[in-house]
Amino acid sequence: MYSENFQKSLKAVEEARKENIAYEPKRMTAEEKEKLLASYHPDYKKSEFKKLSFGPNKGEEVPIELCDMLEAHSRISAKDVDLSNIKYDVDVLIIGGGGAGTSAAIEADNAGAKTMIVTKLRMGDANTMMAEGGIQAADKPNDSPAIHFVDAFGGGHYAAKRELLAKLVCDAPEAIGWLNELGVEFDKEPDGTMITTHGGGTSRKRMHAAKDYSGAEIMRTLRDEVLNRGIEVVDFTSAIELILDENGKAAGAVLMNMETKELMVARAKTVIIATGGAGRMHYQGFPTSNHYGATADGLVLGYRAGAKLLYADTLQYHPTGAAFPQQIFGALVTEKVRSLGAKLVNRDGKVFMHPLETRDVAAASIIRECSDRKEGVDTGSGDAVWLDTPMIEAIGGEGTIEKRIPAMMRMFASYGIDIRKEPILVYPTLHYQNGGLDINVDGMTTNVENLYVAGEAVGGIHGRNRLMGNSLLDIIVFGRSAGKNAAAHSKDV
Ligand code: MEZ
């Protein structure tokens, strides 16, 4: 299956492990990081950015693909729609049926609001479903929300909106308790205490996981809860334009049935955008770990209605997307493999970075190691970076892989690769949209009243780079709070 050069690379990794030369962990100094990011971080490829010509962020540079989406007119003109022909009339309209949208729906329902979720695919078809390694919360005696804040603030280049990040870390332990109560099967010790691990850039072990399918487990639970409560969910229906009232406040949305193309009007006292990110747009030609629906819909809806964007120029490249085999190119190889002991090594079998550096640094380091490649990822030549997964069992003992990352093991096994015995080839994959719509601490956009945002469509919670497990956390914390606040606010509208 592998080419000759590929075999040679495998040998180099094996030899390195034998001689133990490759396993001297060394974190980069702040200076080294800055230098590396300045020259290699994909964000610095400014030539592929374009200035916005309208709206609150006029003149700011955003990726070309996003700029074109924002500048384009609505795919179907909402002007042709008879706004008096109202099909749905609710207190809280939630656009998006992933982790943030469903969390919001549960809390809005708790508050007694008439609530509806509209989703262009099916409820649960979302990046939440794809998240693997875990969710952060500082709930152990050696940890605290303050330490969590410091880790995330530094990891995000000190650019996070402090009040949003403070809410994220302070509400995290309660979020875990809430999920646990709803029935999420977190990994636990026999005595019932939660098992926690590190992630990139965390100074404490605070990653709570359901093996390596944490997002799917959380999504399953939230979806069941929404269904059991009988909250109205309209599947296969996309919001194509927000409706504003005469004072410029959000008052509903024009919806389109994706199968029949029927246009419908949903009137709402408050609207929550929970549409997720933009990773499926393959910005800058990168492979992606994202689901098919991640196409910047929320940013477009919000921005065209007048909401401000924050850090729309920053995207996250997960350092370890699968680079081989071709069928799973770009698929997520969870950071958890590195927290369990896997090292990143170059084709000479050398470790070139600390395995638990933050994602932007790790991705930039991998691109640097591969930078003598002319273009694309040459998966046949071995000219890429290896994730030495067999180290996990060398450190944790036989059976660790099967017990802690069974989904990863099965994904590779179906292509004939046993990750307990051989390392895997990886390359950065487009994973997350760091930026998004600007909100206040209640979740309402800073300049369009009655319009709330939660989840990946929000900008500013994490600054210019996000740490692993803080996104599964933000969809719960900010999803719940948007649901509560939008429900309460709808009583005054
Ligand atoms: O937070 C994430 O993006 C995540 C959990 C990813 C992973 O590596 O598993």
Coordinates of C-alpha atoms and ligand atoms in Angstrom, one line a residue:
M1 CA 0.0 0.0 0.0
Y2 CA 2.8 2.4 0.8
S3 CA 5.5 3.7 -1.6
E4 CA 9.2 3.0 -1.1
N5 CA 9.9 6.5 0.4
F6 CA 6.9 6.2 2.6
Q7 CA 8.4 2.9 4.0
K8 CA 11.7 4.8 4.5
S9 CA 9.9 7.4 6.6
L10 CA 8.2 4.7 8.7
K11 CA 11.7 3.2 9.4
A12 CA 13.0 6.6 10.5
V13 CA 10.2 6.9 13.0
E14 CA 10.9 3.4 14.3
E15 CA 14.6 4.0 14.6
A16 CA 14.1 7.3 16.4
R17 CA 11.9 5.6 18.9
K18 CA 14.4 2.8 19.5
E19 CA 17.2 5.3 20.1
N20 CA 14.9 7.5 22.0
I21 CA 16.4 10.6 20.3
A22 CA 13.1 11.9 19.3
Y23 CA 11.4 12.3 22.6
E24 CA 12.9 15.4 24.3
P25 CA 9.9 17.6 24.8
K26 CA 10.7 21.2 24.3
R27 CA 8.2 24.0 24.4
M28 CA 9.0 27.0 22.2
T29 CA 9.9 30.2 23.8
A30 CA 7.5 33.2 23.3
E31 CA 10.1 34.7 20.9
E32 CA 10.4 31.5 18.9
K33 CA 6.6 31.3 18.6
E34 CA 6.2 34.8 17.3
K35 CA 8.9 34.2 14.7
L36 CA 7.3 31.0 13.6
L37 CA 3.8 32.4 13.4
A38 CA 5.0 35.5 11.6
S39 CA 6.5 33.5 8.8
Y40 CA 4.3 30.4 8.6
H41 CA 0.8 30.9 10.1
P42 CA -1.7 30.7 7.3
D43 CA -3.4 33.9 8.7
Y44 CA -0.4 35.7 7.4
K45 CA -1.1 34.9 3.8
K46 CA -2.6 38.3 3.3
S47 CA -2.7 38.1 -0.4
E48 CA -5.6 35.8 -0.1
F49 CA -7.7 38.3 1.9
K50 CA -10.0 41.0 0.5
K51 CA -11.5 44.2 1.9
L52 CA -15.2 44.4 2.7
S53 CA -16.9 47.1 0.7
F54 CA -20.0 47.6 2.9
G55 CA -21.4 47.1 6.4
P56 CA -20.1 47.8 9.9
N57 CA -16.7 46.2 9.1
K58 CA -16.2 48.1 5.8
G59 CA -12.5 48.3 4.8
E60 CA -11.5 45.3 7.0
E61 CA -9.7 42.4 5.4
V62 CA -11.4 39.0 5.5
P63 CA -10.7 35.8 3.6
I64 CA -11.6 36.1 0.0
E65 CA -14.2 33.3 0.2
L66 CA -16.0 34.9 3.1
C67 CA -15.8 38.4 1.5
D68 CA -17.5 37.1 -1.6
M69 CA -20.2 35.4 0.4
L70 CA -20.9 38.6 2.4
E71 CA -20.9 40.8 -0.7
A72 CA -23.2 38.6 -2.7
H73 CA -26.8 39.4 -2.8
S74 CA -29.2 37.0 -1.1
R75 CA -29.4 33.8 -3.1
I76 CA -33.2 34.3 -3.2
S77 CA -34.4 37.8 -2.9
A78 CA -36.3 38.2 0.3
K79 CA -37.9 41.3 -1.2
D80 CA -40.2 39.1 -3.3
V81 CA -41.6 37.5 -0.2
D82 CA -45.0 38.5 1.2
L83 CA -44.0 39.3 4.8
S84 CA -47.6 39.4 5.9
N85 CA -48.1 35.8 5.1
I86 CA -46.7 34.4 8.4
K87 CA -46.2 30.7 8.6
Y88 CA -44.6 30.5 12.0
D89 CA -45.0 32.9 14.9
V90 CA -42.8 32.3 18.0
D91 CA -41.1 34.0 20.9
V92 CA -37.6 32.6 20.2
L93 CA -36.6 31.5 16.7
I94 CA -33.3 29.5 16.8
I95 CA -31.5 29.2 13.5
G96 CA -29.3 26.1 13.6
G97 CA -29.7 22.7 15.2
G98 CA -26.3 21.9 16.5
G99 CA -25.0 22.0 20.1
A100 CA -25.5 25.7 20.6
G101 CA -29.0 25.8 19.0
T102 CA -30.3 22.8 21.0
S103 CA -28.8 24.1 24.3
A104 CA -30.5 27.4 23.6
A105 CA -33.8 25.7 22.8
I106 CA -33.8 23.7 26.0
E107 CA -33.3 26.8 28.2
A108 CA -35.8 28.9 26.2
D109 CA -38.3 26.1 26.7
N110 CA -37.4 26.0 30.4
A111 CA -38.3 29.7 30.6
G112 CA -41.7 29.0 29.1
A113 CA -41.0 30.7 25.7
K114 CA -42.6 29.4 22.5
T115 CA -39.5 28.1 20.8
M116 CA -38.7 26.8 17.4
I117 CA -35.5 25.4 15.8
V118 CA -35.0 25.7 12.1
T119 CA -32.1 23.9 10.6
K120 CA -31.0 23.5 7.0
L121 CA -29.9 19.8 7.4
R122 CA -31.2 17.7 10.3
M123 CA -31.0 18.5 13.9
G124 CA -27.6 17.3 15.1
D125 CA -25.9 17.6 11.7
A126 CA -23.3 20.0 13.0
N127 CA -19.6 20.4 13.9
T128 CA -20.6 19.5 17.5
M129 CA -21.2 15.9 16.2
M130 CA -17.6 15.9 14.8
A131 CA -15.8 17.1 17.9
E132 CA -13.8 14.3 19.4
G133 CA -11.3 14.9 22.2
G134 CA -13.3 16.6 25.0
I135 CA -14.7 19.6 26.7
Q136 CA -12.8 21.8 29.2
A137 CA -13.9 22.7 32.7
A138 CA -11.7 23.6 35.7
D139 CA -13.5 21.5 38.3
K140 CA -10.5 19.7 40.0
P141 CA -8.9 20.9 43.3
N142 CA -5.6 21.8 41.6
D143 CA -7.4 23.9 39.0
S144 CA -9.6 27.0 38.9
P145 CA -11.5 29.1 36.4
A146 CA -8.8 31.8 36.8
I147 CA -6.1 29.3 35.6
H148 CA -8.4 28.2 32.8
F149 CA -8.8 31.9 31.9
V150 CA -5.0 32.5 31.8
D151 CA -4.4 29.4 29.6
A152 CA -7.2 30.4 27.1
F153 CA -6.3 34.1 27.1
G154 CA -2.6 33.4 26.3
G155 CA -3.5 30.7 23.8
G156 CA -5.8 33.3 22.0
H157 CA -3.0 35.9 21.7
Y158 CA -4.5 38.0 24.5
A159 CA -7.2 39.1 22.1
A160 CA -10.4 37.5 23.7
K161 CA -13.1 39.8 24.9
R162 CA -12.4 39.4 28.6
E163 CA -16.0 39.4 29.8
L164 CA -16.9 36.6 27.4
L165 CA -13.9 34.5 28.2
A166 CA -14.5 35.1 32.0
K167 CA -18.1 33.9 31.5
L168 CA -16.9 30.8 29.6
V169 CA -14.5 29.6 32.3
C170 CA -16.7 30.5 35.3
D171 CA -19.7 28.7 33.9
A172 CA -17.8 25.7 32.7
P173 CA -18.1 23.4 35.8
E174 CA -21.9 24.0 35.9
A175 CA -22.0 23.2 32.2
I176 CA -20.4 19.8 32.8
G177 CA -22.8 19.1 35.6
W178 CA -25.8 20.0 33.4
L179 CA -24.6 17.7 30.6
N180 CA -24.0 14.9 33.2
E181 CA -27.5 15.3 34.5
L182 CA -29.0 15.2 31.0
G183 CA -27.2 11.9 30.5
V184 CA -23.9 12.4 28.8
E185 CA -21.7 9.4 29.4
F186 CA -18.5 11.0 30.4
D187 CA -15.4 8.8 31.1
K188 CA -15.2 8.1 34.8
E189 CA -13.0 6.3 37.2
P190 CA -14.7 3.3 39.0
D191 CA -15.4 5.6 42.0
G192 CA -17.4 8.0 39.7
T193 CA -14.8 10.8 39.4
M194 CA -14.4 12.3 36.0
I195 CA -11.3 11.3 34.0
T196 CA -9.6 14.4 32.7
T197 CA -6.6 14.9 30.3
H198 CA -4.6 17.8 28.9
G199 CA -5.1 19.5 25.6
G200 CA -2.8 21.8 23.7
G201 CA -1.9 24.8 25.8
T202 CA -3.7 23.7 29.0
S203 CA -1.7 23.9 32.2
R204 CA -4.0 21.5 34.0
K205 CA -5.8 18.3 33.1
R206 CA -9.3 19.6 32.5
M207 CA -10.5 17.9 29.4
H208 CA -13.7 15.9 30.1
A209 CA -14.4 13.3 27.4
A210 CA -16.6 10.6 26.2
K211 CA -13.7 8.5 24.7
D212 CA -13.0 10.1 21.3
Y213 CA -16.5 10.8 20.4
S214 CA -17.3 13.5 23.0
G215 CA -19.2 15.8 20.6
A216 CA -21.3 13.0 19.2
E217 CA -22.2 11.9 22.7
I218 CA -23.1 15.5 23.7
M219 CA -25.1 16.0 20.5
R220 CA -27.0 12.7 21.0
T221 CA -28.0 13.8 24.5
L222 CA -29.1 17.3 23.5
R223 CA -31.1 16.1 20.5
D224 CA -32.9 13.5 22.6
E225 CA -33.8 16.2 25.2
V226 CA -35.2 18.6 22.5
L227 CA -37.3 15.7 21.0
N228 CA -38.5 14.5 24.4
R229 CA -39.7 18.0 25.3
G230 CA -41.6 18.3 22.0
I231 CA -39.8 21.5 21.0
E232 CA -40.8 22.4 17.4
V233 CA -37.9 21.5 15.0
V234 CA -38.2 22.4 11.3
D235 CA -35.5 20.3 9.4
F236 CA -34.2 20.9 5.9
T237 CA -35.1 24.5 6.0
S238 CA -32.6 27.3 5.6
A239 CA -32.9 30.9 6.9
I240 CA -32.0 33.0 3.9
E241 CA -32.5 36.5 5.3
L242 CA -33.3 38.1 8.7
I243 CA -36.4 40.3 9.0
L244 CA -35.9 43.6 10.8
D245 CA -38.8 45.7 12.1
E246 CA -39.2 49.4 11.4
N247 CA -36.7 50.2 14.2
G248 CA -34.0 47.9 12.8
K249 CA -34.6 45.2 15.5
A250 CA -34.6 41.5 14.6
A251 CA -38.1 40.3 14.2
G252 CA -37.9 37.0 12.4
A253 CA -36.5 35.4 9.2
V254 CA -37.4 34.4 5.7
L255 CA -37.0 30.6 5.5
M256 CA -36.6 28.3 2.5
N257 CA -37.6 24.6 2.4
M258 CA -34.5 23.0 0.9
E259 CA -36.4 20.3 -0.9
T260 CA -39.5 22.2 -2.2
K261 CA -37.8 25.7 -2.4
E262 CA -41.0 27.1 -0.7
L263 CA -40.3 30.5 0.9
M264 CA -41.9 31.0 4.4
V265 CA -42.0 33.8 6.9
A266 CA -41.2 33.1 10.6
R267 CA -42.1 36.0 12.9
A268 CA -40.2 36.0 16.2
K269 CA -39.8 38.3 19.2
T270 CA -36.1 37.3 19.4
V271 CA -33.8 35.4 17.1
I272 CA -30.8 33.3 17.9
I273 CA -28.2 32.6 15.2
A274 CA -26.6 29.3 16.0
T275 CA -25.5 28.2 12.6
G276 CA -21.9 27.2 13.3
G277 CA -18.9 28.1 11.3
A278 CA -17.5 28.3 7.8
G279 CA -14.9 25.5 7.6
R280 CA -16.6 23.7 4.8
M281 CA -15.7 26.6 2.5
H282 CA -12.2 25.1 2.2
Y283 CA -10.6 28.6 2.8
Q284 CA -7.3 28.9 1.0
G285 CA -7.6 25.5 -0.5
F286 CA -7.2 23.6 2.8
P287 CA -8.8 20.2 3.5
T288 CA -11.4 20.4 6.3
S289 CA -12.6 18.5 9.3
N290 CA -16.0 20.2 9.1
H291 CA -19.5 18.9 8.2
Y292 CA -21.2 19.9 5.0
G293 CA -23.3 22.6 6.5
A294 CA -20.5 24.8 7.8
T295 CA -20.8 27.5 5.1
A296 CA -20.8 30.8 7.0
D297 CA -24.6 31.1 6.9
G298 CA -24.8 32.8 10.3
L299 CA -22.1 35.4 9.5
V300 CA -23.9 36.3 6.3
L301 CA -27.3 36.5 7.9
G302 CA -26.0 38.6 10.8
Y303 CA -23.7 40.9 8.8
R304 CA -26.3 41.7 6.2
A305 CA -28.7 42.6 8.9
G306 CA -26.1 45.1 10.3
A307 CA -24.3 43.0 13.0
K308 CA -20.6 43.6 13.5
L309 CA -17.9 41.0 12.9
L310 CA -15.0 40.4 15.2
Y311 CA -11.8 38.7 14.1
A312 CA -13.3 37.5 10.9
D313 CA -9.8 37.2 9.5
T314 CA -8.8 34.4 11.8
L315 CA -9.3 30.7 11.1
Q316 CA -8.1 27.7 12.9
Y317 CA -6.2 24.9 11.3
H318 CA -6.3 21.8 13.4
P319 CA -2.7 20.6 13.3
T320 CA -3.5 16.9 12.7
G321 CA -5.9 16.2 9.9
A322 CA -5.4 12.7 8.3
A323 CA -3.1 13.1 5.3
F324 CA -3.3 9.4 4.3
P325 CA -5.2 7.5 3.0
Q326 CA -6.8 9.8 0.5
Q327 CA -10.4 8.7 1.4
I328 CA -10.1 10.4 4.8
F329 CA -7.9 13.3 3.8
G330 CA -8.5 16.2 6.2
A331 CA -10.5 14.1 8.7
L332 CA -9.9 15.1 12.3
V333 CA -7.2 13.1 14.2
T334 CA -8.1 14.2 17.7
E335 CA -5.6 16.2 19.8
K336 CA -6.3 13.7 22.5
V337 CA -3.9 11.3 20.8
R338 CA -1.1 13.8 21.8
S339 CA -2.4 14.2 25.3
L340 CA -2.2 10.4 25.6
G341 CA 1.5 10.5 24.5
A342 CA 1.7 10.5 20.7
K343 CA 4.5 12.7 19.4
L344 CA 4.8 14.6 16.1
V345 CA 7.9 13.7 14.3
N346 CA 9.3 14.8 10.9
R347 CA 10.4 12.4 8.2
D348 CA 13.9 12.1 9.8
G349 CA 12.2 10.9 13.0
K350 CA 12.9 14.1 14.9
V351 CA 10.5 15.8 17.3
F352 CA 10.3 19.5 16.1
M353 CA 7.8 20.9 18.6
H354 CA 6.3 20.1 22.0
P355 CA 3.3 17.9 21.3
L356 CA 1.0 20.0 23.4
E357 CA 1.7 23.4 22.0
T358 CA -1.3 25.5 21.0
R359 CA -3.0 24.7 17.7
D360 CA -1.8 27.7 15.7
V361 CA 1.8 27.0 16.7
A362 CA 1.5 23.2 16.1
A363 CA -0.1 23.8 12.7
A364 CA 2.5 26.4 11.7
S365 CA 5.3 24.0 12.8
I366 CA 4.0 21.2 10.7
I367 CA 3.7 23.5 7.6
R368 CA 7.2 24.6 8.2
E369 CA 8.5 21.0 8.4
C370 CA 6.7 20.3 5.1
S371 CA 7.6 23.6 3.5
D372 CA 10.1 22.2 1.0
R373 CA 7.1 20.6 -0.7
K374 CA 6.1 22.6 -3.7
E375 CA 2.3 22.3 -3.4
G376 CA -0.3 20.0 -1.8
V377 CA 0.5 17.1 0.5
D378 CA 2.5 14.4 -1.1
T379 CA 1.2 11.4 0.8
G380 CA 3.1 8.9 -1.2
S381 CA 6.6 10.2 -0.7
G382 CA 6.6 10.4 3.1
D383 CA 7.2 14.2 2.7
A384 CA 4.9 15.0 5.6
V385 CA 4.7 14.8 9.3
W386 CA 4.1 11.7 11.4
L387 CA 2.0 11.2 14.5
D388 CA 3.6 8.4 16.4
T389 CA 0.5 6.8 17.8
P390 CA 2.2 3.5 19.0
M391 CA 3.8 5.7 21.7
I392 CA 0.3 5.8 23.4
E393 CA 0.5 2.1 24.2
A394 CA 4.2 2.4 25.0
I395 CA 3.3 4.9 27.7
G396 CA -0.2 3.9 28.8
G397 CA 0.1 0.1 28.3
E398 CA -1.5 -2.3 26.0
G399 CA -5.2 -1.7 25.4
T400 CA -5.0 2.1 26.0
I401 CA -5.8 2.9 22.3
E402 CA -8.8 0.6 22.2
K403 CA -10.1 2.0 25.5
R404 CA -9.5 5.7 25.1
I405 CA -9.6 6.4 21.3
P406 CA -11.7 3.5 19.8
A407 CA -13.3 5.5 17.0
M408 CA -9.8 6.7 15.8
M409 CA -8.6 3.1 15.9
R410 CA -11.6 1.9 13.9
M411 CA -11.4 4.7 11.3
F412 CA -7.8 3.8 10.4
A413 CA -8.3 0.1 10.7
S414 CA -11.0 0.3 8.0
Y415 CA -8.1 1.3 5.7
G416 CA -5.8 -1.4 6.9
I417 CA -3.8 0.8 9.2
D418 CA -3.3 -0.4 12.8
I419 CA -2.5 2.8 14.8
R420 CA -1.3 0.6 17.7
K421 CA 1.6 -0.6 15.5
E422 CA 2.3 2.1 13.0
P423 CA 2.4 5.9 13.0
I424 CA 0.1 7.9 10.8
L425 CA 0.7 10.8 8.4
V426 CA -0.9 14.1 9.3
Y427 CA -1.2 17.6 7.9
P428 CA -3.2 20.7 9.1
T429 CA -6.9 20.7 8.3
L430 CA -9.3 23.7 8.4
H431 CA -11.2 23.2 11.6
Y432 CA -12.7 26.3 13.2
Q433 CA -13.7 29.9 12.7
N434 CA -12.1 31.9 15.5
G435 CA -14.0 35.0 14.6
G436 CA -17.6 35.8 14.1
L437 CA -20.4 38.1 15.2
D438 CA -19.8 40.5 18.0
I439 CA -21.9 39.9 21.1
N440 CA -22.3 41.3 24.6
V441 CA -22.1 39.0 27.7
D442 CA -25.9 38.3 27.4
G443 CA -25.3 36.9 23.9
M444 CA -27.1 39.8 22.1
T445 CA -25.2 41.3 19.1
T446 CA -23.7 44.6 20.0
N447 CA -25.6 46.5 17.3
V448 CA -28.8 44.7 16.3
E449 CA -31.3 44.5 19.1
N450 CA -33.3 41.3 19.7
L451 CA -30.6 39.3 17.7
Y452 CA -28.6 36.8 19.8
V453 CA -25.7 34.6 18.6
A454 CA -24.3 31.4 20.2
G455 CA -21.6 28.8 19.2
E456 CA -19.1 29.0 16.4
A457 CA -20.9 32.0 14.8
V458 CA -19.7 34.2 17.7
G459 CA -16.4 36.0 17.5
G460 CA -14.3 37.2 20.5
I461 CA -14.7 34.4 23.1
H462 CA -11.4 32.8 22.3
G463 CA -9.5 35.7 20.7
R464 CA -7.4 34.8 17.7
N465 CA -6.9 31.1 18.4
R466 CA -8.9 28.6 20.4
L467 CA -7.8 25.9 22.7
M468 CA -9.1 22.3 22.3
G469 CA -12.3 21.6 24.2
N470 CA -13.3 25.3 24.6
S471 CA -15.6 25.2 21.7
L472 CA -17.7 22.3 23.0
L473 CA -17.8 24.4 26.1
D474 CA -18.8 27.6 24.5
I475 CA -21.7 26.1 22.7
I476 CA -23.1 24.9 26.0
V477 CA -22.3 28.0 28.1
F478 CA -23.4 30.6 25.5
G479 CA -26.1 28.5 24.0
R480 CA -27.8 28.1 27.3
S481 CA -27.4 31.7 28.2
A482 CA -28.7 32.9 24.8
G483 CA -31.7 30.7 25.2
K484 CA -32.5 32.0 28.7
N485 CA -31.8 35.7 27.8
A486 CA -33.7 35.6 24.5
A487 CA -36.7 34.0 26.3
A488 CA -36.7 36.6 29.0
H489 CA -36.2 39.5 26.6
S490 CA -39.1 38.2 24.4
K491 CA -41.4 39.1 27.2
D492 CA -40.5 42.8 26.8
V493 CA -40.8 42.9 23.0
Ligands
MEZ1 O1 -12.1 21.4 20.5 C1 -11.9 20.8 19.5 O2 -11.7 21.3 18.4 C2 -11.6 19.3 19.6 C3 -12.3 18.6 20.8 C4 -10.9 18.7 18.7 C5 -10.1 17.4 18.9 O3 -8.9 17.5 18.6 O4 -10.6 16.4 19.4

